[in-house]
XYZ file of C-alpha atoms in Angstrom:
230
model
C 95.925 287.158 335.802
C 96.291 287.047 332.051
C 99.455 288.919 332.674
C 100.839 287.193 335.522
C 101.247 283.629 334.487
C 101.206 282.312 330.637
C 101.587 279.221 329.230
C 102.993 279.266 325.245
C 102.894 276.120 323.423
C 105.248 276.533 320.246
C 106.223 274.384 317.367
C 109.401 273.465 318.082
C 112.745 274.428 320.274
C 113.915 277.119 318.181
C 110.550 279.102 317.885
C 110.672 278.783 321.603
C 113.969 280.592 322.033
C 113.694 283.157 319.214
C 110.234 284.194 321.592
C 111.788 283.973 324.752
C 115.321 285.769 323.366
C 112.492 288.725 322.117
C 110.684 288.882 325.148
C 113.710 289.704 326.957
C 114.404 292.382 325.068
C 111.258 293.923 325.790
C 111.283 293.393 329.609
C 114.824 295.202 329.576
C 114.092 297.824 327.115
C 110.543 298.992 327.160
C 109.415 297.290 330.293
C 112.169 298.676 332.347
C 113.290 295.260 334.348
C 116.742 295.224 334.914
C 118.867 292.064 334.042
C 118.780 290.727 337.454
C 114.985 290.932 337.643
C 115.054 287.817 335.331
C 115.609 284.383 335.313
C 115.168 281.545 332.600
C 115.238 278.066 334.184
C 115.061 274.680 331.949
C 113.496 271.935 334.177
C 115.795 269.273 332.980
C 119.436 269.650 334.895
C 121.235 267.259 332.505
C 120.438 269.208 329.671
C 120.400 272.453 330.728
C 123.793 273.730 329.333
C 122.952 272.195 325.954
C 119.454 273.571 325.824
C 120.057 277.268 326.802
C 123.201 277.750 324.305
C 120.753 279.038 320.707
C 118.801 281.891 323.459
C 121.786 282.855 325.229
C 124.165 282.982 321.829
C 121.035 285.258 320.352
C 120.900 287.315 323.586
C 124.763 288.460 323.241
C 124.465 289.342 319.931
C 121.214 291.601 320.596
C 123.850 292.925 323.418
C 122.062 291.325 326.149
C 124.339 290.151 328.914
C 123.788 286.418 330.662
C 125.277 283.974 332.059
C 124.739 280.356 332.909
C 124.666 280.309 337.289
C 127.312 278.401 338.291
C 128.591 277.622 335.452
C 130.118 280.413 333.521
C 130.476 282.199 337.016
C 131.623 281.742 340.079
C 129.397 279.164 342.347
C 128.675 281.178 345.008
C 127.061 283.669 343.062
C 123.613 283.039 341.208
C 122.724 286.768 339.986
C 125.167 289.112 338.075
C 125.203 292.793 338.018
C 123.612 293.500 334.260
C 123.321 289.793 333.511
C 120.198 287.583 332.888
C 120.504 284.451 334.335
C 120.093 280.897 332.759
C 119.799 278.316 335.302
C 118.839 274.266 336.087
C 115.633 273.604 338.329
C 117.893 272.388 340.804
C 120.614 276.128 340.976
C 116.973 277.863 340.853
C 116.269 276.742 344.126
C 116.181 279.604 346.651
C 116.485 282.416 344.146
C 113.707 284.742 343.210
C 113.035 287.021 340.850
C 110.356 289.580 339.249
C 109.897 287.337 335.807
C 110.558 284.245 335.531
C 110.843 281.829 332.189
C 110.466 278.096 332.273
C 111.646 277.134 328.630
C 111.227 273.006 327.386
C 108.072 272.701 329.731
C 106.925 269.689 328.136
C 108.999 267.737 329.761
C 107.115 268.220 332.902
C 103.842 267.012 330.919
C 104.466 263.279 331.414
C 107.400 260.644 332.330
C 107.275 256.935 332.973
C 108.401 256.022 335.965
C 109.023 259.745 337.137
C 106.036 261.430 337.235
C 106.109 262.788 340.651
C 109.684 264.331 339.273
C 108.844 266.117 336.129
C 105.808 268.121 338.324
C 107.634 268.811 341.395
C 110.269 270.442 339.115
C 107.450 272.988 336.992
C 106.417 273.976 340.706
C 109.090 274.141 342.355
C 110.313 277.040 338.992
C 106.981 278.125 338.909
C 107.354 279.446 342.629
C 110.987 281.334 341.983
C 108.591 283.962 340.496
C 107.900 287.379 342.777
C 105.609 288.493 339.820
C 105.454 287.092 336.384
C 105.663 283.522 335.251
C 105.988 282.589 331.588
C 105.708 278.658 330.841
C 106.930 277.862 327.432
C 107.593 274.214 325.382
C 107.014 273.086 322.124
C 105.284 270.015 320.719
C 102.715 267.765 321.733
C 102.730 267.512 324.932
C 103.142 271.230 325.807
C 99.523 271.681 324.225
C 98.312 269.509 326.637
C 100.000 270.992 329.229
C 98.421 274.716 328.307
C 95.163 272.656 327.427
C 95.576 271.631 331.553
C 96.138 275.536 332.651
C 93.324 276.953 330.602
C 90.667 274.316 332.348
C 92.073 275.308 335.901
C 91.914 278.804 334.860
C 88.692 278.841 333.100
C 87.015 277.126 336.590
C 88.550 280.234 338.593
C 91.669 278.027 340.063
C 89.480 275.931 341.854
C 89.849 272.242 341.541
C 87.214 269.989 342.367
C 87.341 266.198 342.409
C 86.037 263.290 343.957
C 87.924 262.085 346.885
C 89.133 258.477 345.430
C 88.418 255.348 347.599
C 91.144 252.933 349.321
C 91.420 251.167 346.151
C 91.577 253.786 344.011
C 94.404 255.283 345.820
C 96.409 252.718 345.688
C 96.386 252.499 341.997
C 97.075 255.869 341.821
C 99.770 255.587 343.868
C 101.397 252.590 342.037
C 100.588 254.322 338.436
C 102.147 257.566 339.799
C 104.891 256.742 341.868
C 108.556 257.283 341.077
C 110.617 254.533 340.172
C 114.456 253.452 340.198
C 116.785 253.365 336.880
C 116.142 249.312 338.119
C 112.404 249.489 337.893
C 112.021 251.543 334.959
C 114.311 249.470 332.262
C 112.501 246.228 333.852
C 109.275 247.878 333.111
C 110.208 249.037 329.649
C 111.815 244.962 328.798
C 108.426 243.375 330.424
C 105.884 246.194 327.508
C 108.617 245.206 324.661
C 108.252 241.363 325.516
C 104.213 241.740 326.462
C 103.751 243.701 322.383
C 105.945 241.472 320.863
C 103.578 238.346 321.989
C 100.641 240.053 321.066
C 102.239 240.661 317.549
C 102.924 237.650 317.086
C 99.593 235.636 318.090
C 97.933 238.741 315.903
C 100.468 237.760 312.658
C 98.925 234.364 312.829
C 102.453 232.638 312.535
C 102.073 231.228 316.155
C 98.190 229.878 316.922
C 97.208 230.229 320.841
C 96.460 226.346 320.268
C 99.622 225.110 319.446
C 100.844 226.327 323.193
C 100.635 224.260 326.151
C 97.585 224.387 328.840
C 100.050 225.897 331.564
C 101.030 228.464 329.000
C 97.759 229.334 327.723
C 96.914 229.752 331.543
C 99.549 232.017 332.205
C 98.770 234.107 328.781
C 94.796 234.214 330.172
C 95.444 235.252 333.634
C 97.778 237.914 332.720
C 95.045 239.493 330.175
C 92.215 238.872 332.962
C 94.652 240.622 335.276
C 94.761 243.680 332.936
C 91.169 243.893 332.278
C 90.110 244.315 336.261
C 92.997 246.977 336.819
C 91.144 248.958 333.600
């Protein structure tokens, strides 16, 4: 299992690459995969040309062949004789391979308003794999991804976990679900306007007297709100 499926957590982008560009190597020179046995897939489709440029640059000039599917070839065609291919989560669908990469996986950790999103798309590369799967990101976030894998795999992939009640789901539903462009700018306007209020009652340059009843009201039911969804 410890060779099957690893999850590296690295300092930043460019360590990231310069591992992934030398683990390539490897698998096509001492391992003996060929360049079709491998694919490297970046989660994010937006930024998948940008992101894959430093590894794939390093890759030519180690004379490794790639190519970006789609993109720099023909559409119909996803694998190239000779060539590793660098793909988007959503190009990855349907094709398999022996190893696969999943490079910037951090961005699958967490995302307001888009949870549901970010995971579907670390499955859905995680499961292009015939073989290996190697789960790379950088920063923050990826160590609490890993930190997530190694107490999954420490407790034998078995998870265990109370079976929440009616209530409980449907916060976890609400906190969880995926929103609209809409929804998510409303929600970031309504935690800028709720901090900035605090702020200012905290600063002292506004005193919670000074408002009116109805306001004070309003203010107190919201925070009594919060407290029973805690």
């Amino acid at each position: 299992i410890d060779d099957l499926i690893q999850f590296k957590s690295f300092d930043n982008r460019e360590s990231q690459d310069d591992w992934l560009v030398d683990e390539i190597i490897k698998n096509i020179k001492e391992d003996e995969l060929l360049h079709q046995d491998i694919i490297v897939i970046n989660p994010d489709p937006l930024k998948t040309k940008d992101f894959v440029g430093y590894a794939r640059a390093k890759l030519f000039k180690k004379g490794i062949n790639n190519h970006l599917a789609g993109v720099t070839t023909s559409p119909d065609d996803f694998f190239e004789q000779d060539s590793v291919a660098f793909t988007g989560i959503y190009r990855a669908k349907g094709n398999e391979a022996a190893m696969v990469y999943i490079i910037n996986s951090q961005d699958c950790y967490s995302s307001e308003g888009s949870l549901q999103t970010v995971r579907n798309r670390l499955f859905t590369a995680i499961t292009r794999s015939k073989a290996w799967v190697r789960v790379l990101g950088f920063g923050e976030h990826m160590d609490k991804l890993k930190e997530e894998f190694d107490l999954v795999k420490d407790h034998n992939f078995a998870l265990d976990f109370k079976y929440p009640t009616k209530e409980q789901k449907k916060k976890i539903k609400v906190i969880n679900k995926d929103m609209s462009e809409f929804e998510q700018k409303q929600l970031k306007k309504f935690k800028t306007d709720i901090r900035s209020v605090y702020k200012t009652l905290l600063s002292g340059n506004i005193d919670i007297e000074s408002l009116t009843d109805n306001d004070k009201k309003i203010f107190l039911d919201l925070a009594k709100q919060i407290k029973e969804t805690d």
